[in-house]
């Protein structure tokens, strides 16, 4: 069993990762969403997150470690509905702050997004017939980063990513991680399979998160608006509750 150590960075440097929620017009019915995570097999709760919704989009996020607020931010969008900037209102190591993180986008004459900057610059290219990028690269100064510098993507007919190939460079050796995805009728991942070159031994233990298994499956419980409210993780023929969502 191989131990993979994940480097943790301050939210004031890289910002909290922007929560991704599915595209569903029924989100416009709701004002907020609470996400509770369960990190171990005894269903012990971990961090939780409250998301403020406005017209189906995220306008604010508050992160909690149990009942302690650790992070709070607001989000603003441009005329293209792209995330324009993030205002960090609170960060537990600094208390009340008012930092702003700007996001910028560059489109070509075909209205294809070719560059995005959010502290890290990313380049998008090799577009398919649906204008989806099949190659994503980070700025060249990050080529030796453990986080990888190039991704190659393949999509299904519903624009879901079905294959993700990520290249990284560690100790001057190129490493390739490939993940294959399967989806349900609501476009949520129900199965993933991993491969790597050089070959890895699974499961890979992740510091601060769930182990990575070669094969993982997922099951969802949906509400009347086809939004999932419970998510289960299935590995080695055992099923574990990993997330609950409550819409208001």
Coordinates of N, CA and C in Angstrom, one line a residue:
X1 N 0.9 -1.2 0.0 CA 0.0 0.0 0.0 C 0.9 1.2 0.0
X2 N 0.7 2.1 -0.9 CA 1.6 3.2 -1.1 C 1.0 4.5 -0.5
X3 N 1.8 5.2 0.2 CA 1.3 6.5 0.9 C 1.6 7.7 0.0
X4 N 0.5 8.4 -0.4 CA 0.7 9.6 -1.1 C 0.4 10.8 -0.3
X5 N 1.4 11.6 -0.1 CA 1.2 12.8 0.8 C 0.7 14.0 0.0
X6 N -0.4 14.5 0.4 CA -1.0 15.7 -0.3 C -0.5 17.0 0.4
X7 N 0.1 17.9 -0.3 CA 0.5 19.1 0.2 C -0.7 20.0 0.4
X8 N -0.8 20.6 1.6 CA -1.9 21.5 1.9 C -1.4 22.9 1.9
X9 N -2.2 23.8 1.3 CA -1.8 25.2 1.1 C -2.9 26.1 1.8
X10 N -2.5 27.2 2.3 CA -3.4 28.2 2.9 C -4.4 28.7 1.9
X11 N -5.6 28.8 2.3 CA -6.7 29.3 1.5 C -6.4 30.7 1.0
X12 N -5.6 31.5 1.7 CA -5.3 32.8 1.3 C -4.3 32.8 0.1
X13 N -3.6 31.7 -0.2 CA -2.7 31.6 -1.3 C -3.4 31.0 -2.5
X14 N -4.1 29.9 -2.4 CA -4.7 29.3 -3.5 C -6.2 29.4 -3.5
X15 N -6.9 29.9 -2.5 CA -8.3 30.1 -2.3 C -8.9 28.7 -2.1
X16 N -10.1 28.7 -1.5 CA -10.8 27.4 -1.3 C -11.3 27.0 -2.7
X17 N -11.3 25.7 -3.0 CA -11.7 25.2 -4.2 C -13.2 25.5 -4.4
X18 N -13.6 26.0 -5.5 CA -15.0 26.4 -5.8 C -15.8 25.2 -5.9
X19 N -16.9 25.1 -5.1 CA -17.7 24.0 -5.1 C -18.4 23.8 -6.4
X20 N -18.4 22.6 -6.9 CA -19.1 22.3 -8.2 C -20.4 21.6 -7.9
X21 N -21.5 22.2 -8.4 CA -22.8 21.5 -8.3 C -23.3 21.3 -9.7
X22 N -24.2 20.3 -9.8 CA -24.6 19.9 -11.1 C -25.5 21.0 -11.8
X23 N -25.5 20.9 -13.1 CA -26.4 21.8 -13.8 C -27.8 21.3 -13.8
X24 N -28.7 22.0 -13.1 CA -30.1 21.5 -13.0 C -31.0 22.8 -12.8
X25 N -31.9 23.0 -13.7 CA -32.8 24.2 -13.6 C -33.5 24.2 -12.3
X26 N -33.7 23.1 -11.6 CA -34.5 23.0 -10.4 C -33.7 23.7 -9.2
X27 N -32.4 23.9 -9.4 CA -31.6 24.6 -8.4 C -32.2 26.0 -8.1
X28 N -32.8 26.6 -9.1 CA -33.4 28.0 -9.0 C -34.5 28.0 -8.0
X29 N -35.0 26.9 -7.6 CA -36.1 26.8 -6.6 C -35.6 27.1 -5.2
X30 N -34.2 26.9 -5.0 CA -33.7 26.8 -3.7 C -32.8 28.1 -3.4
X31 N -32.7 28.4 -2.1 CA -31.9 29.5 -1.6 C -30.6 29.1 -1.0
X32 N -30.5 27.9 -0.6 CA -29.3 27.4 0.1 C -29.2 25.9 0.0
X33 N -28.0 25.4 0.2 CA -27.6 24.0 0.2 C -26.6 23.7 1.3
X34 N -26.9 22.8 2.1 CA -25.9 22.3 3.1 C -25.4 21.0 2.8
X35 N -24.0 20.9 2.8 CA -23.3 19.6 2.5 C -22.6 19.1 3.8
X36 N -22.9 17.9 4.1 CA -22.2 17.3 5.3 C -21.5 16.1 4.8
X37 N -20.2 16.0 5.2 CA -19.3 14.9 4.7 C -19.1 13.9 5.9
X38 N -19.0 12.6 5.5 CA -18.7 11.6 6.4 C -17.4 10.9 6.0
X39 N -16.4 11.0 6.8 CA -15.1 10.6 6.4 C -14.6 9.2 6.8
X40 N -15.3 8.5 7.7 CA -14.8 7.2 8.1 C -16.0 6.2 8.0
X41 N -15.7 5.0 8.2 CA -16.6 3.9 8.0 C -17.7 3.9 9.2
X42 N -17.5 4.6 10.2 CA -18.4 4.7 11.3 C -19.4 5.9 11.2
X43 N -19.3 6.5 10.0 CA -20.2 7.6 9.7 C -20.0 8.9 10.5
X44 N -18.7 9.0 11.0 CA -18.4 10.2 11.8 C -18.3 11.4 10.8
X45 N -19.0 12.5 11.2 CA -19.1 13.6 10.4 C -17.7 14.4 10.4
X46 N -17.4 14.9 9.2 CA -16.2 15.7 9.0 C -16.6 17.1 8.9
X47 N -16.0 17.8 7.8 CA -16.3 19.2 7.6 C -17.7 19.3 6.9
X48 N -18.3 20.4 7.0 CA -19.6 20.7 6.3 C -19.4 22.0 5.6
X49 N -20.4 22.3 4.8 CA -20.4 23.5 3.9 C -21.8 24.0 3.7
X50 N -22.0 25.3 3.9 CA -23.2 25.9 3.5 C -23.0 26.8 2.3
X51 N -23.9 26.5 1.3 CA -23.8 27.3 0.0 C -25.1 28.1 -0.1
X52 N -24.9 29.4 -0.4 CA -26.0 30.3 -0.7 C -26.2 30.3 -2.2
X53 N -27.4 30.1 -2.6 CA -27.7 30.0 -4.1 C -28.5 31.2 -4.5
X54 N -28.3 31.7 -5.7 CA -29.0 32.8 -6.3 C -29.2 32.5 -7.8
X55 N -30.5 32.3 -8.2 CA -30.8 32.0 -9.5 C -30.1 30.7 -10.0
X56 N -29.9 29.8 -9.1 CA -29.3 28.5 -9.5 C -27.8 28.5 -9.5
X57 N -27.1 29.6 -9.1 CA -25.7 29.7 -9.1 C -25.2 30.0 -7.6
X58 N -24.0 29.6 -7.4 CA -23.4 29.8 -6.0 C -23.1 31.3 -5.8
X59 N -23.6 31.9 -4.8 CA -23.3 33.3 -4.5 C -22.4 33.4 -3.2
X60 N -22.4 32.4 -2.4 CA -21.6 32.4 -1.2 C -21.3 31.0 -0.6
X61 N -20.2 30.8 0.0 CA -19.8 29.5 0.6 C -19.2 29.7 2.0
X62 N -19.7 28.9 3.0 CA -19.1 28.9 4.3 C -18.7 27.5 4.6
X63 N -17.5 27.3 5.0 CA -16.9 26.0 5.4 C -16.9 25.9 6.9
X64 N -17.2 24.7 7.4 CA -17.2 24.5 8.9 C -16.4 23.2 9.2
X65 N -15.7 23.2 10.3 CA -15.1 22.0 10.9 C -15.9 21.7 12.1
X66 N -16.8 20.8 12.0 CA -17.8 20.5 12.9 C -18.7 21.8 13.0
X67 N -18.7 22.5 14.2 CA -19.5 23.7 14.3 C -18.7 25.0 14.2
X68 N -17.4 24.9 13.9 CA -16.5 26.0 13.8 C -16.4 26.5 12.4
X69 N -16.7 27.8 12.2 CA -16.5 28.4 10.9 C -15.1 28.6 10.5
X70 N -14.6 28.0 9.4 CA -13.2 28.1 9.0 C -13.0 29.0 7.8
X71 N -14.1 29.2 7.0 CA -13.9 30.0 5.8 C -15.2 30.5 5.3
X72 N -15.2 31.7 4.8 CA -16.5 32.3 4.3 C -16.1 33.2 3.1
X73 N -16.8 33.1 2.0 CA -16.6 33.9 0.8 C -17.8 34.2 0.0
X74 N -17.8 35.2 -0.8 CA -18.9 35.6 -1.7 C -18.3 35.5 -3.1
X75 N -19.2 35.3 -4.1 CA -18.8 35.2 -5.5 C -19.7 36.1 -6.4
X76 N -19.0 36.6 -7.4 CA -19.7 37.5 -8.4 C -19.4 37.0 -9.8
X77 N -20.3 37.2 -10.7 CA -20.2 36.7 -12.0 C -20.2 37.8 -13.1
X78 N -19.6 37.5 -14.2 CA -19.6 38.5 -15.3 C -20.8 38.3 -16.2
X79 N -20.8 39.0 -17.3 CA -22.0 38.9 -18.2 C -22.1 37.6 -18.9
X80 N -21.0 36.9 -19.0 CA -21.0 35.5 -19.6 C -21.3 34.4 -18.6
X81 N -21.7 34.8 -17.4 CA -21.9 33.9 -16.3 C -20.7 33.1 -15.8
X82 N -19.5 33.6 -16.2 CA -18.3 33.1 -15.7 C -18.0 33.7 -14.3
X83 N -17.4 33.0 -13.4 CA -17.0 33.5 -12.1 C -16.0 34.6 -12.3
X84 N -16.4 35.8 -11.8 CA -15.6 37.0 -12.0 C -14.6 37.3 -10.9
X85 N -15.1 37.2 -9.7 CA -14.2 37.4 -8.6 C -14.8 36.8 -7.3
X86 N -13.9 36.5 -6.4 CA -14.2 35.9 -5.1 C -13.8 36.9 -4.0
X87 N -14.7 37.2 -3.1 CA -14.4 38.0 -1.9 C -14.3 37.1 -0.7
X88 N -13.1 37.1 -0.1 CA -12.9 36.3 1.1 C -13.2 37.1 2.3
X89 N -14.3 36.7 3.0 CA -14.8 37.5 4.1 C -14.2 37.0 5.5
X90 N -13.8 35.8 5.5 CA -13.3 35.2 6.8 C -12.4 34.0 6.5
X91 N -11.3 34.0 7.2 CA -10.4 32.8 7.1 C -9.9 32.6 8.5
X92 N -10.0 31.4 9.0 CA -9.8 31.1 10.4 C -8.5 31.5 10.9
X93 N -7.4 31.4 10.1 CA -6.1 31.8 10.5 C -5.9 33.3 10.6
X94 N -6.8 34.1 10.0 CA -6.7 35.5 9.9 C -7.8 36.3 10.5
X95 N -9.0 35.5 10.7 CA -10.2 36.2 11.2 C -10.9 36.9 10.1
X96 N -11.4 38.1 10.4 CA -12.2 38.8 9.4 C -11.2 39.5 8.4
X97 N -11.4 39.3 7.1 CA -10.6 39.9 6.1 C -11.5 40.3 4.9
X98 N -10.9 40.9 4.0 CA -11.7 41.3 2.8 C -10.9 41.3 1.6
X99 N -10.2 40.1 1.4 CA -9.4 39.9 0.2 C -10.2 39.6 -1.0
X100 N -9.8 40.0 -2.2 CA -10.5 39.7 -3.4 C -9.6 38.9 -4.3
X101 N -10.1 37.8 -4.8 CA -9.3 37.0 -5.8 C -10.1 37.2 -7.2
X102 N -9.3 37.7 -8.1 CA -9.9 38.0 -9.5 C -9.7 36.7 -10.4
X103 N -10.7 36.5 -11.2 CA -10.6 35.5 -12.2 C -10.7 36.2 -13.6
X104 N -9.9 35.7 -14.5 CA -10.0 36.3 -15.9 C -10.0 35.1 -16.9
X105 N -10.6 35.5 -18.1 CA -10.9 34.5 -19.1 C -10.5 35.1 -20.5
X106 N -9.9 34.3 -21.3 CA -9.6 34.7 -22.7 C -10.3 33.8 -23.7
X107 N -11.1 34.3 -24.6 CA -11.8 33.5 -25.6 C -11.2 33.9 -27.0
X108 N -11.2 32.9 -27.9 CA -10.8 33.2 -29.2 C -11.9 33.6 -30.1
X109 N -11.7 33.7 -31.4 CA -12.7 34.2 -32.3 C -13.9 33.2 -32.4
X110 N -13.7 32.0 -32.0 CA -14.7 31.0 -32.1 C -15.5 30.9 -30.7
X111 N -15.2 31.8 -29.8 CA -15.8 31.9 -28.5 C -15.5 30.7 -27.7
X112 N -14.3 30.1 -27.9 CA -13.8 29.0 -27.1 C -12.9 29.6 -26.0
X113 N -13.1 29.1 -24.8 CA -12.2 29.5 -23.7 C -10.8 28.9 -23.9
X114 N -9.8 29.8 -24.1 CA -8.5 29.3 -24.3 C -7.5 29.5 -23.2
X115 N -7.9 30.4 -22.2 CA -7.0 30.7 -21.1 C -7.9 31.2 -19.9
X116 N -7.5 30.7 -18.7 CA -8.2 31.1 -17.5 C -7.1 31.3 -16.4
X117 N -7.3 32.4 -15.7 CA -6.3 32.8 -14.6 C -7.1 32.9 -13.3
X118 N -6.7 32.1 -12.3 CA -7.3 32.2 -11.0 C -6.1 31.9 -10.0
X119 N -5.1 32.7 -10.1 CA -3.8 32.6 -9.4 C -2.9 31.6 -10.1
X120 N -3.5 30.6 -10.7 CA -2.7 29.7 -11.6 C -3.3 29.9 -13.0
X121 N -2.4 30.0 -14.0 CA -2.8 30.2 -15.4 C -3.0 28.8 -16.0
X122 N -4.1 28.6 -16.7 CA -4.4 27.4 -17.4 C -4.7 27.7 -18.9
X123 N -4.3 26.8 -19.7 CA -4.5 26.9 -21.2 C -5.4 25.8 -21.7
X124 N -6.3 26.1 -22.5 CA -7.3 25.1 -23.0 C -7.1 25.0 -24.6
X125 N -7.1 23.8 -25.1 CA -6.8 23.6 -26.5 C -7.4 22.3 -27.0
X126 N -7.2 22.0 -28.3 CA -7.6 20.8 -28.9 C -9.1 20.6 -28.7
X127 N -9.9 21.5 -29.1 CA -11.4 21.5 -28.9 C -12.0 20.5 -29.8
X128 N -13.1 19.8 -29.3 CA -13.8 18.9 -30.1 C -15.0 19.6 -30.8
X129 N -15.9 18.8 -31.5 CA -16.9 19.5 -32.3 C -18.0 20.2 -31.4
X130 N -17.9 20.0 -30.1 CA -18.8 20.7 -29.2 C -18.1 21.8 -28.4
X131 N -17.0 22.2 -28.9 CA -16.2 23.3 -28.3 C -15.7 23.0 -26.9
X132 N -15.5 21.7 -26.6 CA -15.0 21.3 -25.3 C -13.5 21.1 -25.4
X133 N -12.7 21.6 -24.5 CA -11.3 21.4 -24.6 C -10.9 19.9 -24.3
X134 N -10.0 19.4 -25.1 CA -9.5 18.0 -24.8 C -8.1 18.0 -24.2
X135 N -7.5 19.2 -24.1 CA -6.2 19.4 -23.5 C -6.2 20.6 -22.6
X136 N -5.7 20.4 -21.3 CA -5.6 21.5 -20.4 C -4.2 21.5 -19.8
X137 N -3.5 22.6 -19.9 CA -2.1 22.7 -19.4 C -2.0 23.9 -18.4
X138 N -1.2 23.7 -17.4 CA -0.9 24.9 -16.5 C 0.2 25.7 -17.1
X139 N 0.5 26.8 -16.5 CA 1.6 27.7 -17.0 C 2.9 26.9 -16.8
X140 N 3.8 27.2 -17.7 CA 5.0 26.4 -17.9 C 5.9 26.4 -16.6
X141 N 5.8 27.4 -15.8 CA 6.6 27.4 -14.6 C 6.2 26.4 -13.6
X142 N 5.0 25.7 -13.8 CA 4.6 24.7 -12.9 C 4.8 23.3 -13.4
X143 N 5.7 23.2 -14.4 CA 5.9 21.9 -15.1 C 6.4 20.8 -14.1
X144 N 7.1 21.2 -13.1 CA 7.7 20.2 -12.2 C 6.8 20.0 -11.0
X145 N 5.6 20.6 -11.0 CA 4.7 20.5 -9.8 C 4.2 19.1 -9.6
X146 N 4.0 18.7 -8.4 CA 3.4 17.4 -8.1 C 2.0 17.4 -8.5
X147 N 1.4 18.5 -8.7 CA -0.1 18.6 -9.0 C -0.3 18.4 -10.5
X148 N 0.7 18.2 -11.3 CA 0.5 17.9 -12.7 C 0.5 19.2 -13.5
X149 N 0.8 19.1 -14.8 CA 0.9 20.2 -15.7 C 0.1 20.0 -17.0
X150 N -0.5 18.8 -17.2 CA -1.2 18.6 -18.4 C -2.3 17.5 -18.2
X151 N -3.5 17.8 -18.8 CA -4.6 16.9 -18.7 C -5.1 16.7 -20.1
X152 N -5.5 15.5 -20.5 CA -6.1 15.1 -21.7 C -7.5 14.5 -21.4
X153 N -8.5 15.0 -22.1 CA -9.9 14.6 -21.7 C -10.6 14.1 -22.9
X154 N -11.5 13.1 -22.6 CA -12.5 12.6 -23.6 C -13.9 12.7 -23.0
X155 N -14.9 12.9 -23.9 CA -16.3 13.2 -23.4 C -17.2 12.2 -24.1
X156 N -18.4 12.1 -23.4 CA -19.5 11.3 -24.0 C -20.4 12.3 -24.8
X157 N -21.5 11.8 -25.3 CA -22.5 12.6 -26.0 C -23.2 13.6 -25.2
X158 N -23.2 13.5 -23.9 CA -23.8 14.4 -23.0 C -22.8 15.4 -22.4
X159 N -21.6 15.4 -23.0 CA -20.5 16.3 -22.5 C -19.9 16.0 -21.2
X160 N -20.1 14.8 -20.7 CA -19.5 14.3 -19.5 C -18.1 13.8 -19.8
X161 N -17.2 14.0 -18.9 CA -15.8 13.5 -19.1 C -15.8 12.0 -18.8
X162 N -15.4 11.2 -19.8 CA -15.4 9.8 -19.6 C -14.0 9.2 -19.4
X163 N -13.0 10.0 -19.8 CA -11.6 9.6 -19.6 C -10.8 10.9 -19.3
X164 N -10.0 10.8 -18.3 CA -9.1 11.9 -17.9 C -7.7 11.4 -17.7
X165 N -6.8 11.9 -18.5 CA -5.4 11.4 -18.4 C -4.6 12.6 -17.9
X166 N -3.9 12.4 -16.8 CA -3.2 13.5 -16.1 C -1.7 13.1 -16.1
X167 N -0.9 14.1 -16.6 CA 0.6 13.9 -16.6 C 1.2 14.8 -15.5
X168 N 2.1 14.2 -14.7 CA 2.9 15.0 -13.8 C 4.3 14.5 -13.8
X169 N 5.2 15.4 -13.2 CA 6.6 15.1 -13.2 C 7.1 15.1 -11.8
X170 N 7.6 14.0 -11.3 CA 8.1 13.9 -10.0 C 9.5 13.2 -10.0
X171 N 10.5 13.9 -9.5 CA 11.9 13.4 -9.5 C 12.3 13.1 -10.9
X172 N 12.0 14.1 -11.8 CA 12.3 14.0 -13.3 C 11.8 12.8 -14.0
X173 N 10.7 12.2 -13.4 CA 10.1 11.0 -14.0 C 8.6 11.4 -14.4
X174 N 8.2 11.2 -15.6 CA 6.8 11.5 -16.0 C 5.9 10.4 -15.5
X175 N 4.9 10.8 -14.8 CA 3.9 9.9 -14.3 C 2.5 10.2 -15.0
X176 N 1.8 9.1 -15.3 CA 0.5 9.3 -16.0 C -0.5 8.6 -15.2
X177 N -1.6 9.3 -14.8 CA -2.7 8.8 -14.1 C -3.9 8.9 -15.0
X178 N -4.6 7.8 -15.2 CA -5.8 7.7 -16.1 C -7.0 7.3 -15.3
X179 N -8.1 8.1 -15.4 CA -9.3 7.7 -14.8 C -10.4 7.6 -15.8
X180 N -11.2 6.6 -15.7 CA -12.4 6.3 -16.6 C -13.6 6.5 -15.8
X181 N -14.6 7.2 -16.3 CA -15.9 7.5 -15.6 C -17.1 7.0 -16.3
X182 N -18.1 6.5 -15.4 CA -19.4 6.2 -15.9 C -20.4 7.0 -15.2
X183 N -21.6 7.3 -15.8 CA -22.6 8.2 -15.3 C -23.9 7.6 -15.3
X184 N -24.8 8.2 -14.4 CA -26.2 7.8 -14.4 C -27.0 8.7 -15.3
X185 N -28.3 8.6 -15.4 CA -29.1 9.4 -16.3 C -29.2 10.9 -15.8
X186 N -28.7 11.2 -14.6 CA -28.7 12.6 -14.1 C -27.3 13.1 -14.2
X187 N -26.4 12.4 -14.9 CA -25.0 12.9 -15.2 C -24.1 12.9 -13.9
X188 N -24.4 12.1 -13.0 CA -23.6 12.0 -11.8 C -22.7 10.7 -11.9
X189 N -21.5 10.8 -11.5 CA -20.6 9.6 -11.6 C -21.0 8.4 -10.8
X190 N -21.2 7.3 -11.4 CA -21.6 6.1 -10.7 C -20.5 5.0 -10.6
X191 N -19.4 5.3 -11.4 CA -18.3 4.3 -11.3 C -17.0 5.0 -11.9
X192 N -15.9 4.7 -11.3 CA -14.6 5.2 -11.9 C -13.6 4.1 -11.7
X193 N -12.7 4.0 -12.7 CA -11.6 3.0 -12.7 C -10.3 3.8 -13.0
X194 N -9.3 3.4 -12.3 CA -8.0 4.1 -12.4 C -6.9 3.1 -12.9
X195 N -6.0 3.8 -13.7 CA -4.8 3.1 -14.2 C -3.7 4.1 -14.0
X196 N -2.4 3.6 -14.0 CA -1.3 4.6 -13.9 C -0.1 4.0 -14.5
X197 N 0.8 4.9 -15.0 CA 2.1 4.5 -15.6 C 3.2 5.4 -15.0
X198 N 4.2 4.9 -14.3 CA 4.4 3.4 -13.9 C 3.2 2.9 -13.1
X199 N 3.0 1.6 -13.1 CA 1.9 1.0 -12.4 C 1.9 1.3 -10.9
X200 N 0.8 1.6 -10.4 CA 0.6 1.9 -8.9 C 0.0 0.7 -8.3
X201 N 0.2 0.6 -7.0 CA -0.4 -0.4 -6.2 C -1.6 0.2 -5.4
X202 N -2.8 -0.3 -5.6 CA -4.0 0.3 -5.0 C -4.4 -0.6 -3.8
X203 N -5.1 0.0 -2.8 CA -5.5 1.4 -2.8 C -4.3 2.3 -2.4
X204 N -4.4 3.6 -2.8 CA -3.4 4.6 -2.4 C -4.0 5.4 -1.3
X205 N -3.3 5.5 -0.2 CA -3.8 6.2 1.0 C -3.5 7.7 0.8
X206 N -4.6 8.5 1.0 CA -4.5 9.9 0.8 C -4.6 10.6 2.1
X207 N -3.6 11.5 2.4 CA -3.6 12.2 3.6 C -4.8 13.3 3.6
X208 N -5.7 13.2 4.6 CA -6.8 14.2 4.6 C -8.0 13.9 3.8
X209 N -8.0 12.7 3.2 CA -9.1 12.3 2.4 C -9.3 10.8 2.3
X210 N -10.2 10.3 1.5 CA -10.5 8.9 1.3 C -9.4 8.3 0.4
X211 N -9.1 7.0 0.7 CA -8.1 6.3 -0.2 C -8.6 6.2 -1.6
X212 N -7.7 6.1 -2.5 CA -8.0 6.0 -3.9 C -7.9 4.5 -4.3
X213 N -9.1 3.9 -4.7 CA -9.1 2.5 -5.1 C -9.1 2.4 -6.6
X214 N -8.7 1.3 -7.1 CA -8.6 1.2 -8.6 C -10.0 1.2 -9.1
X215 N -11.0 0.6 -8.4 CA -12.4 0.6 -8.8 C -13.2 1.2 -7.7
X216 N -14.0 2.2 -8.0 CA -14.9 2.8 -7.0 C -16.3 3.0 -7.7
X217 N -17.4 2.7 -6.9 CA -18.7 2.9 -7.4 C -19.5 3.9 -6.5
X218 N -20.5 4.5 -7.0 CA -21.3 5.4 -6.2 C -22.8 5.2 -6.4
X219 N -23.5 5.4 -5.4 CA -25.0 5.3 -5.4 C -25.6 6.6 -4.8
X220 N -26.7 7.1 -5.4 CA -27.3 8.4 -5.0 C -28.7 8.1 -4.6
X221 N -29.2 8.9 -3.7 CA -30.6 9.0 -3.4 C -31.0 10.4 -3.8
X222 N -32.1 10.5 -4.6 CA -32.5 11.8 -5.2 C -33.8 12.3 -4.6
X223 N -34.0 13.6 -4.6 CA -35.2 14.2 -4.2 C -36.2 14.4 -5.4
X224 N -37.3 15.0 -5.2 CA -38.3 15.1 -6.3 C -37.8 16.0 -7.5
X225 N -36.8 16.8 -7.2 CA -36.3 17.6 -8.3 C -35.0 17.1 -9.0
X226 N -34.8 15.8 -8.8 CA -33.7 15.1 -9.4 C -32.3 15.6 -8.9
X227 N -32.3 16.1 -7.7 CA -31.0 16.5 -7.1 C -30.7 15.5 -6.0
X228 N -29.5 15.0 -6.0 CA -29.1 14.0 -5.0 C -29.0 14.6 -3.6
X229 N -29.5 13.8 -2.6 CA -29.4 14.2 -1.2 C -28.6 13.3 -0.4
X230 N -28.3 12.1 -0.9 CA -27.3 11.2 -0.2 C -26.4 10.6 -1.3
X231 N -25.1 10.5 -0.9 CA -24.2 9.9 -1.8 C -23.4 8.8 -1.1
X232 N -23.4 7.6 -1.7 CA -22.7 6.4 -1.1 C -21.5 6.0 -2.0
X233 N -20.5 5.5 -1.3 CA -19.2 5.1 -1.9 C -19.1 3.6 -1.7
X234 N -18.9 2.9 -2.8 CA -18.9 1.4 -2.8 C -17.5 1.0 -3.3
X235 N -16.8 0.3 -2.3 CA -15.4 -0.2 -2.6 C -15.4 -1.6 -2.0
X236 N -14.7 -2.5 -2.7 CA -14.5 -3.9 -2.2 C -15.9 -4.5 -1.7
X237 N -16.9 -4.2 -2.5 CA -18.3 -4.8 -2.2 C -18.9 -4.3 -0.9
X238 N -18.4 -3.2 -0.4 CA -19.0 -2.6 0.8 C -19.4 -1.1 0.5
X239 N -20.5 -0.7 1.1 CA -21.1 0.6 0.8 C -21.0 1.5 2.0
X240 N -20.6 2.8 1.8 CA -20.4 3.7 2.9 C -21.1 5.0 2.5
X241 N -21.8 5.6 3.4 CA -22.4 7.0 3.2 C -21.3 8.0 3.3
X242 N -21.1 8.8 2.3 CA -20.0 9.8 2.3 C -20.4 11.2 2.3
X243 N -21.7 11.5 1.8 CA -22.2 12.9 1.8 C -23.7 12.9 1.9
X244 N -24.1 14.0 2.6 CA -25.6 14.3 2.6 C -25.7 15.8 2.1
X245 N -26.8 16.0 1.4 CA -27.1 17.4 1.0 C -28.5 17.7 1.4
X246 N -28.7 18.9 1.9 CA -30.0 19.4 2.3 C -30.3 20.7 1.6
X247 N -31.3 20.7 0.8 CA -31.7 21.9 0.0 C -32.8 22.7 0.7
X248 N -32.7 24.0 0.7 CA -33.8 24.8 1.3 C -34.1 26.0 0.4

